[in-house]
């Protein structure tokens, strides 16, 4: 069991003998099973008679404190989501100051993220009771509001016995059963306020000076980590919003065909997309594609590529090879350092026929009551990787009630399997769609995603976009 785990699984020690007089707050301690230094008082006569042993003991305590901090910061550094980091910070701080409950308010002063409050050992209703205390009477509220002289930790060792506190504060404390608190502001090196943590004690108590120092050092590191995660979350939200703007806001309604699309951007903002557009002569164009890389450059290239394909589809959509050939030329002239894949299908809903061509892209999958099989497309390199691109098109006919699934390879990669196993998994997921869901392409798409990605679209392998387009033909 590590130092951190020992802290978490052992209750705080009781009231020290030296502070056992009535009405005096006790010192909150870390469980003695955890090897953290407890030498905060002056050395005894025995220690003075053996200075070497005393110094060795103090040194061992310092090493133990550093070990504790190292393990806790390692655990915090391992968190990759903002919620995960907030809960880790709150629990670790409670262990350091010897508290059993607490709350953490994240409220960046620059407004870069909405305010949120999480609790440790407190139900949602109990957090609501605490929030009824006037904000300007609490240490964490005054810090978050930027009031003067509120940038240091503050201990309230005896809330019920302190007549200087707001009556509502004492009333809520008595109602929820806590008698003391310790508040630690969270601010970055550049003095940017991002939140505050409050730990609660069931009895009057005050953390040791050593404990206060440990939690203050830990909080400084935690604030920097939270600031990085806040920036990452903001970047992800912006990339996702831009990606959604580049995708079709609403798929067209077309006689004889029902469409559904699903998309989730990667954390860095990738370039996977899908599209559907009406064409002359009551035809329908369907397309999926992906641009290599991530970030703003991939999003910009994806937008230009999708716009180019739309234009070529309107002009010569009945010839998928010509559409992708023009797209290849466009990519080589405007995005010479970009590789992309694409699949374009020209559909005639009244005949239930599809003529398609692909450039290095995952083949579509046809699924229905009679069959579930991949369409055999001609092998071709991705767009932008050949001096002259051309591959033959493939035509196939659907039975009534069958659905065609077009997806990007991000869906396969996110499974974490090899490509062979990922293809087999996709085939099994489509074949296993319940009969009751086969009338709705959206339900089919959701069913496939659930079976392909049991951990959800934000799972551990979520480093690529996922784009899925389902077309059900009546």
Coordinates of C-alpha atoms in Angstrom, one line a residue:
X1 CA 0.0 0.0 0.0
X2 CA 1.5 3.4 -1.0
X3 CA 1.7 6.5 1.2
X4 CA -1.2 8.1 -0.5
X5 CA -3.4 5.0 -0.2
X6 CA -2.5 4.7 3.5
X7 CA -3.6 8.3 4.0
X8 CA -6.9 7.7 2.3
X9 CA -7.8 4.5 4.1
X10 CA -7.0 5.6 7.7
X11 CA -9.1 7.9 9.9
X12 CA -7.5 11.0 11.6
X13 CA -6.1 10.5 15.0
X14 CA -8.0 11.8 18.1
X15 CA -7.4 14.8 20.2
X16 CA -3.8 15.2 21.5
X17 CA -3.3 14.9 25.2
X18 CA -1.8 18.3 25.4
X19 CA -5.0 19.9 24.0
X20 CA -7.6 17.8 25.9
X21 CA -9.0 20.7 27.9
X22 CA -12.7 21.5 27.4
X23 CA -13.7 23.8 24.5
X24 CA -10.2 23.9 23.0
X25 CA -10.0 22.9 19.3
X26 CA -8.1 19.7 18.7
X27 CA -5.2 19.4 16.2
X28 CA -6.2 17.5 13.1
X29 CA -3.6 14.8 12.4
X30 CA -2.6 12.4 9.7
X31 CA -2.8 8.8 10.8
X32 CA 0.5 7.7 12.5
X33 CA 0.6 4.7 10.2
X34 CA 1.6 7.1 7.4
X35 CA 5.3 7.9 7.7
X36 CA 5.1 11.7 7.8
X37 CA 7.1 13.8 10.2
X38 CA 5.3 14.8 13.4
X39 CA 8.1 16.9 15.0
X40 CA 6.6 20.4 15.2
X41 CA 7.4 21.1 18.8
X42 CA 10.7 22.1 20.4
X43 CA 13.1 19.1 21.0
X44 CA 12.9 17.3 24.3
X45 CA 15.8 16.9 26.8
X46 CA 16.4 13.4 25.4
X47 CA 16.6 14.8 21.9
X48 CA 19.0 17.5 23.0
X49 CA 21.2 14.9 24.6
X50 CA 21.3 13.1 21.3
X51 CA 21.3 15.8 18.6
X52 CA 22.5 13.3 16.0
X53 CA 19.5 11.1 16.6
X54 CA 17.1 14.1 16.6
X55 CA 18.4 15.4 13.3
X56 CA 18.2 12.0 11.8
X57 CA 14.6 11.7 12.9
X58 CA 13.7 15.2 11.6
X59 CA 15.4 14.3 8.3
X60 CA 13.4 11.1 8.0
X61 CA 10.2 13.1 8.6
X62 CA 11.1 15.6 5.9
X63 CA 11.8 12.7 3.5
X64 CA 8.5 11.2 4.4
X65 CA 6.7 14.5 3.7
X66 CA 8.4 14.8 0.3
X67 CA 7.4 11.2 -0.5
X68 CA 3.8 12.0 0.4
X69 CA 3.7 15.1 -1.8
X70 CA 5.4 13.2 -4.7
X71 CA 2.9 10.4 -4.6
X72 CA -0.1 12.8 -4.4
X73 CA 1.2 15.1 -7.2
X74 CA 1.9 12.0 -9.3
X75 CA -1.7 10.9 -8.9
X76 CA -3.0 14.3 -9.8
X77 CA -0.7 14.6 -12.8
X78 CA -2.3 11.3 -14.0
X79 CA -5.7 12.8 -14.3
X80 CA -6.7 13.9 -17.8
X81 CA -10.1 15.3 -17.2
X82 CA -11.1 18.4 -15.3
X83 CA -13.7 16.5 -13.1
X84 CA -11.1 13.8 -12.3
X85 CA -8.5 16.4 -11.2
X86 CA -11.0 18.2 -9.0
X87 CA -12.1 15.1 -7.2
X88 CA -8.4 14.0 -6.8
X89 CA -7.4 17.4 -5.4
X90 CA -10.3 17.4 -2.9
X91 CA -9.6 13.9 -1.6
X92 CA -5.8 14.4 -1.4
X93 CA -6.2 17.7 0.5
X94 CA -8.6 16.1 2.9
X95 CA -6.0 13.4 3.6
X96 CA -3.2 16.0 4.2
X97 CA -5.2 18.1 6.7
X98 CA -6.9 15.2 8.4
X99 CA -10.5 16.1 7.4
X100 CA -13.3 13.8 6.5
X101 CA -15.4 16.0 4.3
X102 CA -15.1 19.0 2.0
X103 CA -16.1 21.0 -1.0
X104 CA -14.3 22.6 -3.9
X105 CA -15.5 25.5 -5.9
X106 CA -14.0 26.0 -9.3
X107 CA -14.6 29.6 -10.5
X108 CA -11.9 31.1 -12.7
X109 CA -11.7 34.8 -12.3
X110 CA -11.3 35.3 -16.1
X111 CA -14.6 33.5 -16.7
X112 CA -12.9 30.9 -18.9
X113 CA -15.2 28.2 -17.5
X114 CA -18.5 28.1 -15.8
X115 CA -18.5 27.8 -12.0
X116 CA -18.9 24.3 -10.6
X117 CA -18.9 22.9 -7.1
X118 CA -18.1 19.3 -6.1
X119 CA -18.3 17.7 -2.7
X120 CA -16.4 15.0 -0.7
X121 CA -18.7 13.2 1.7
X122 CA -21.4 15.7 1.0
X123 CA -24.7 15.0 -0.8
X124 CA -26.0 17.4 -3.4
X125 CA -28.6 18.7 -1.0
X126 CA -25.9 19.4 1.6
X127 CA -23.9 21.4 -0.9
X128 CA -27.0 23.4 -1.5
X129 CA -27.4 24.1 2.2
X130 CA -23.8 25.4 2.4
X131 CA -24.4 27.6 -0.6
X132 CA -27.2 29.4 1.3
X133 CA -24.5 30.9 3.6
X134 CA -23.9 34.5 2.5
X135 CA -21.0 34.4 0.1
X136 CA -19.2 37.4 1.5
X137 CA -19.1 35.8 5.0
X138 CA -17.2 32.7 3.9
X139 CA -13.4 32.5 3.4
X140 CA -13.7 30.9 0.0
X141 CA -16.4 33.3 -1.2
X142 CA -14.3 36.3 -0.3
X143 CA -11.3 34.9 -2.1
X144 CA -13.3 34.1 -5.2
X145 CA -14.8 37.6 -5.2
X146 CA -11.2 39.1 -5.1
X147 CA -11.7 40.9 -1.8
X148 CA -8.5 42.2 -0.1
X149 CA -6.5 40.1 2.3
X150 CA -8.2 36.9 1.3
X151 CA -5.4 35.2 -0.6
X152 CA -4.0 33.0 2.2
X153 CA -5.4 29.8 3.8
X154 CA -7.8 30.3 6.7
X155 CA -8.7 28.0 9.6
X156 CA -12.0 28.2 11.5
X157 CA -11.2 25.9 14.4
X158 CA -14.5 26.3 16.3
X159 CA -17.4 27.4 14.1
X160 CA -20.1 26.8 16.6
X161 CA -18.2 28.6 19.4
X162 CA -17.1 31.6 17.3
X163 CA -19.5 34.5 17.9
X164 CA -17.8 36.5 15.1
X165 CA -19.1 34.3 12.4
X166 CA -22.3 34.9 10.5
X167 CA -25.3 33.2 12.3
X168 CA -26.3 31.4 9.1
X169 CA -22.8 29.9 8.9
X170 CA -23.2 28.4 12.4
X171 CA -26.7 27.3 11.7
X172 CA -25.7 25.3 8.6
X173 CA -22.7 23.9 10.4
X174 CA -24.9 22.6 13.2
X175 CA -27.4 21.2 10.7
X176 CA -24.8 19.3 8.7
X177 CA -22.7 18.2 11.6
X178 CA -19.4 19.9 11.1
X179 CA -17.6 22.1 13.7
X180 CA -14.5 23.4 12.0
X181 CA -13.1 24.1 8.5
X182 CA -9.9 24.9 6.7
X183 CA -10.0 26.9 3.5
X184 CA -7.2 26.8 0.9
X185 CA -7.3 29.2 -2.1
X186 CA -6.3 27.9 -5.5
X187 CA -4.4 30.4 -7.6
X188 CA -1.8 30.1 -10.4
X189 CA 1.8 31.6 -10.3
X190 CA 0.5 34.7 -12.1
X191 CA -2.0 35.2 -9.3
X192 CA -4.9 34.2 -11.4
X193 CA -7.8 33.0 -9.1
X194 CA -9.4 29.7 -10.3
X195 CA -11.1 28.3 -7.2
X196 CA -11.0 27.4 -3.5
X197 CA -11.1 24.2 -1.5
X198 CA -12.8 23.9 2.0
X199 CA -12.3 20.9 4.2
X200 CA -14.6 20.2 7.1
X201 CA -14.1 18.6 10.5
X202 CA -16.7 16.9 12.6
X203 CA -15.2 18.4 15.8
X204 CA -13.4 21.6 16.7
X205 CA -10.0 21.1 15.1
X206 CA -7.0 22.9 13.5
X207 CA -4.5 21.3 11.2
X208 CA -0.8 21.3 12.3
X209 CA 1.5 23.9 10.8
X210 CA 3.3 21.1 8.9
X211 CA 0.0 19.9 7.4
X212 CA -0.9 23.5 6.4
X213 CA 2.5 23.8 4.6
X214 CA 2.0 20.4 2.8
X215 CA -1.4 21.2 1.6
X216 CA -0.3 24.7 0.5
X217 CA 2.5 23.3 -1.6
X218 CA 0.2 20.7 -3.1
X219 CA -2.4 23.3 -3.9
X220 CA 0.1 25.4 -5.8
X221 CA 0.9 22.5 -8.0
X222 CA -2.8 21.5 -8.3
X223 CA -3.7 25.1 -9.4
X224 CA -1.3 25.0 -12.3
X225 CA -2.5 21.5 -13.3
X226 CA -6.2 22.7 -13.2
X227 CA -5.3 25.8 -15.2
X228 CA -3.8 23.6 -18.0
X229 CA -6.9 21.3 -18.0
X230 CA -9.1 24.4 -18.2
X231 CA -7.3 25.6 -21.2
X232 CA -7.4 22.2 -22.8
X233 CA -11.2 21.9 -22.1
X234 CA -11.7 25.4 -23.6
X235 CA -9.7 24.4 -26.7
X236 CA -11.6 21.2 -27.1
X237 CA -14.9 23.0 -26.8
X238 CA -13.9 25.6 -29.5
X239 CA -12.6 22.9 -31.8
X240 CA -15.8 20.9 -31.4
X241 CA -17.9 24.0 -32.1
X242 CA -16.0 24.8 -35.2
X243 CA -16.2 21.2 -36.4
X244 CA -20.0 21.2 -35.9
X245 CA -20.3 24.4 -37.9
X246 CA -18.4 22.8 -40.8
X247 CA -20.7 19.8 -40.8
X248 CA -24.2 19.9 -42.2
X249 CA -26.6 21.4 -39.7
X250 CA -29.5 19.3 -40.9
X251 CA -29.5 16.4 -43.3
X252 CA -31.8 16.7 -46.3
X253 CA -35.2 15.0 -46.4
X254 CA -35.4 12.8 -49.5
X255 CA -38.2 10.5 -50.7
X256 CA -37.4 6.8 -50.3
X257 CA -34.3 7.5 -48.0
X258 CA -33.9 8.3 -44.4
X259 CA -30.6 9.7 -43.2
X260 CA -28.8 10.0 -39.8
X261 CA -25.3 11.3 -39.0
X262 CA -23.2 11.0 -35.9
X263 CA -19.9 12.8 -35.3
X264 CA -17.6 13.4 -32.4
X265 CA -14.4 15.5 -32.7
X266 CA -11.2 14.4 -31.1
X267 CA -9.7 16.4 -28.2
X268 CA -7.4 18.2 -30.6
X269 CA -10.1 18.8 -33.3
X270 CA -9.7 16.5 -36.2
X271 CA -10.8 16.6 -39.8
X272 CA -13.3 13.7 -40.2
X273 CA -16.6 14.6 -41.8
X274 CA -19.8 13.4 -43.6
X275 CA -22.2 15.1 -46.0
X276 CA -25.4 14.5 -47.9
X277 CA -26.8 16.7 -50.6
X278 CA -29.7 16.6 -53.2
X279 CA -28.5 16.4 -56.8
X280 CA -30.3 17.0 -60.2
X281 CA -32.6 14.3 -61.5
X282 CA -33.9 13.3 -58.0
X283 CA -30.5 11.9 -57.1
X284 CA -28.7 12.0 -53.8
X285 CA -25.0 12.4 -53.1
X286 CA -23.5 10.9 -49.9
X287 CA -19.9 11.4 -48.8
X288 CA -17.6 10.8 -45.9
X289 CA -13.9 11.7 -45.6
X290 CA -11.0 12.5 -43.3
X291 CA -8.0 14.8 -43.4
X292 CA -4.8 13.8 -41.7
X293 CA -3.6 15.6 -38.6
X294 CA -5.5 17.6 -36.0
X295 CA -6.0 21.2 -34.9
X296 CA -7.0 24.3 -36.8
X297 CA -5.1 23.4 -40.0
X298 CA -6.9 20.0 -40.2
X299 CA -10.3 21.7 -39.6
X300 CA -9.6 24.3 -42.3
X301 CA -8.5 21.7 -44.8
X302 CA -11.6 19.6 -44.0
X303 CA -13.8 22.6 -44.6
X304 CA -12.2 23.3 -48.0
X305 CA -12.3 19.7 -49.0
X306 CA -15.9 19.3 -48.2
X307 CA -16.9 22.5 -50.0
X308 CA -14.9 21.3 -53.1
X309 CA -16.6 17.9 -53.1
X310 CA -20.0 19.6 -52.9
X311 CA -19.2 21.7 -55.9
X312 CA -17.9 18.8 -58.0
X313 CA -20.9 16.6 -57.0
X314 CA -23.3 19.2 -58.3
X315 CA -21.5 19.5 -61.6
X316 CA -20.7 15.8 -62.3
X317 CA -22.1 13.9 -59.4
X318 CA -23.3 11.0 -61.5
X319 CA -19.6 10.1 -62.1
X320 CA -18.0 9.4 -58.6
X321 CA -14.6 8.8 -60.2
X322 CA -14.6 12.2 -61.9
X323 CA -15.6 13.9 -58.6
X324 CA -12.8 12.3 -56.7
X325 CA -10.3 13.0 -59.5
X326 CA -11.2 16.7 -59.3
X327 CA -10.9 16.5 -55.5
X328 CA -7.4 15.0 -55.9
X329 CA -6.3 17.8 -58.2
X330 CA -7.8 20.4 -55.8
X331 CA -5.9 18.9 -52.9
X332 CA -2.6 18.7 -54.7
X333 CA -2.9 22.4 -55.8
X334 CA -4.2 23.9 -52.5
X335 CA -3.1 21.5 -49.8
X336 CA 0.2 20.0 -51.1
X337 CA 1.3 18.7 -47.7
X338 CA -2.1 17.2 -46.7
X339 CA -3.2 13.6 -47.1
X340 CA -6.9 12.9 -47.0
X341 CA -9.3 10.0 -47.7
X342 CA -12.8 10.3 -49.2
X343 CA -15.7 8.1 -50.3
X344 CA -18.4 9.5 -52.6
X345 CA -21.7 7.7 -53.5
X346 CA -24.2 8.7 -56.2
X347 CA -27.6 7.3 -55.2
X348 CA -30.8 6.9 -57.1
X349 CA -33.4 6.3 -54.4
X350 CA -36.2 5.3 -56.7
X351 CA -34.1 2.4 -58.1
X352 CA -32.2 1.8 -54.8
X353 CA -28.9 1.8 -56.6
X354 CA -25.6 3.3 -55.5
X355 CA -22.6 4.1 -57.6
X356 CA -19.5 4.9 -55.5
X357 CA -15.8 5.4 -55.6
X358 CA -13.3 5.6 -52.7
X359 CA -9.9 7.0 -52.2
X360 CA -8.1 5.2 -49.4
X361 CA -11.3 5.1 -47.4
X362 CA -13.1 2.5 -45.3
X363 CA -15.6 0.7 -47.5
X364 CA -19.3 1.0 -46.6
X365 CA -21.3 -1.7 -44.9
X366 CA -24.7 -2.9 -46.1
X367 CA -27.0 -4.3 -43.4
X368 CA -30.5 -5.6 -43.4
X369 CA -32.6 -8.7 -42.4
X370 CA -31.1 -10.8 -45.3
X371 CA -27.4 -9.8 -45.2
X372 CA -24.7 -7.8 -43.6
X373 CA -21.6 -7.3 -45.7
X374 CA -19.0 -4.8 -46.7
X375 CA -19.1 -3.4 -50.2
X376 CA -16.0 -4.4 -52.2
X377 CA -14.5 -1.1 -53.4
X378 CA -11.5 -0.7 -55.7
X379 CA -8.2 -0.3 -53.9
X380 CA -6.8 3.2 -54.0
X381 CA -4.3 5.3 -52.2
X382 CA -5.5 8.4 -50.2
X383 CA -6.0 11.7 -52.0
X384 CA -2.9 13.7 -52.3
X385 CA -0.6 10.7 -52.4
X386 CA -0.7 10.0 -56.1
X387 CA 0.4 12.1 -59.0
X388 CA -2.7 11.1 -60.9
X389 CA -5.6 9.5 -59.1
X390 CA -8.2 7.3 -60.7
X391 CA -9.9 4.1 -59.6
X392 CA -13.0 2.4 -61.0
X393 CA -16.4 2.9 -59.4
X394 CA -18.6 0.2 -57.9
X395 CA -22.3 -0.1 -58.4
X396 CA -24.7 -2.2 -56.2
X397 CA -28.4 -2.4 -55.5
X398 CA -30.1 -2.5 -52.1
X399 CA -33.1 -4.5 -51.0
X400 CA -36.0 -2.7 -49.5
X401 CA -35.3 -1.9 -45.8
X402 CA -31.6 -2.2 -46.0
X403 CA -29.2 0.4 -44.6
X404 CA -25.8 1.6 -45.8
X405 CA -23.3 2.6 -43.1
X406 CA -20.5 5.0 -44.2
X407 CA -17.9 5.6 -41.5
X408 CA -14.4 7.0 -41.1
X409 CA -11.5 4.9 -39.9
X410 CA -11.6 6.8 -36.6
X411 CA -14.4 4.5 -35.5
X412 CA -12.1 1.5 -36.1
X413 CA -9.1 3.1 -34.5
X414 CA -10.9 4.1 -31.3
X415 CA -11.7 0.4 -30.5
X416 CA -8.0 -0.1 -29.8
X417 CA -8.1 -3.4 -31.8
X418 CA -6.1 -4.3 -34.9
X419 CA -7.8 -3.3 -38.1
X420 CA -8.9 -6.9 -38.9
X421 CA -10.5 -7.3 -35.5
X422 CA -12.0 -3.8 -35.7
X423 CA -13.6 -4.6 -39.1
X424 CA -15.0 -7.9 -37.7
X425 CA -16.3 -6.0 -34.7
X426 CA -18.1 -3.5 -36.9
X427 CA -19.6 -6.3 -39.0
X428 CA -20.9 -8.1 -35.8
X429 CA -22.3 -4.8 -34.4
X430 CA -24.3 -4.1 -37.6
X431 CA -25.4 -7.7 -37.9
X432 CA -26.7 -7.7 -34.3
X433 CA -29.0 -4.7 -34.7
X434 CA -32.4 -5.7 -33.2
X435 CA -35.2 -6.0 -35.6
X436 CA -37.2 -3.3 -33.8
X437 CA -34.4 -0.8 -34.5
X438 CA -33.8 -1.5 -38.2
X439 CA -36.5 1.0 -39.2
X440 CA -34.6 4.0 -37.8
X441 CA -31.1 4.8 -39.2
X442 CA -30.3 6.9 -36.2
X443 CA -31.1 4.0 -33.8
X444 CA -28.9 1.7 -36.0
X445 CA -26.0 4.2 -35.8
X446 CA -26.3 4.5 -32.1
X447 CA -26.5 0.7 -31.6
X448 CA -23.3 0.3 -33.7
X449 CA -21.5 3.0 -31.7
X450 CA -22.4 1.5 -28.4
X451 CA -21.1 -1.9 -29.4
X452 CA -18.0 -0.6 -31.1
X453 CA -17.1 1.8 -28.2
X454 CA -18.3 0.4 -24.9
X455 CA -16.5 3.2 -23.0
X456 CA -18.3 5.8 -25.1
X457 CA -17.0 8.3 -27.6
X458 CA -14.8 9.8 -24.9
X459 CA -13.0 6.6 -24.1
X460 CA -9.3 6.1 -23.6
X461 CA -8.7 5.6 -27.3
X462 CA -10.5 8.8 -28.3
X463 CA -7.6 10.4 -30.1
X464 CA -9.3 10.6 -33.5
X465 CA -12.6 11.8 -34.9
X466 CA -15.6 9.6 -35.4
X467 CA -17.9 10.2 -38.3
X468 CA -20.8 7.9 -39.2
X469 CA -23.5 8.3 -41.9
X470 CA -26.4 5.9 -42.1
X471 CA -28.8 5.8 -45.1
X472 CA -31.8 3.5 -44.9
X473 CA -33.6 2.8 -48.3
X474 CA -37.4 2.0 -48.2

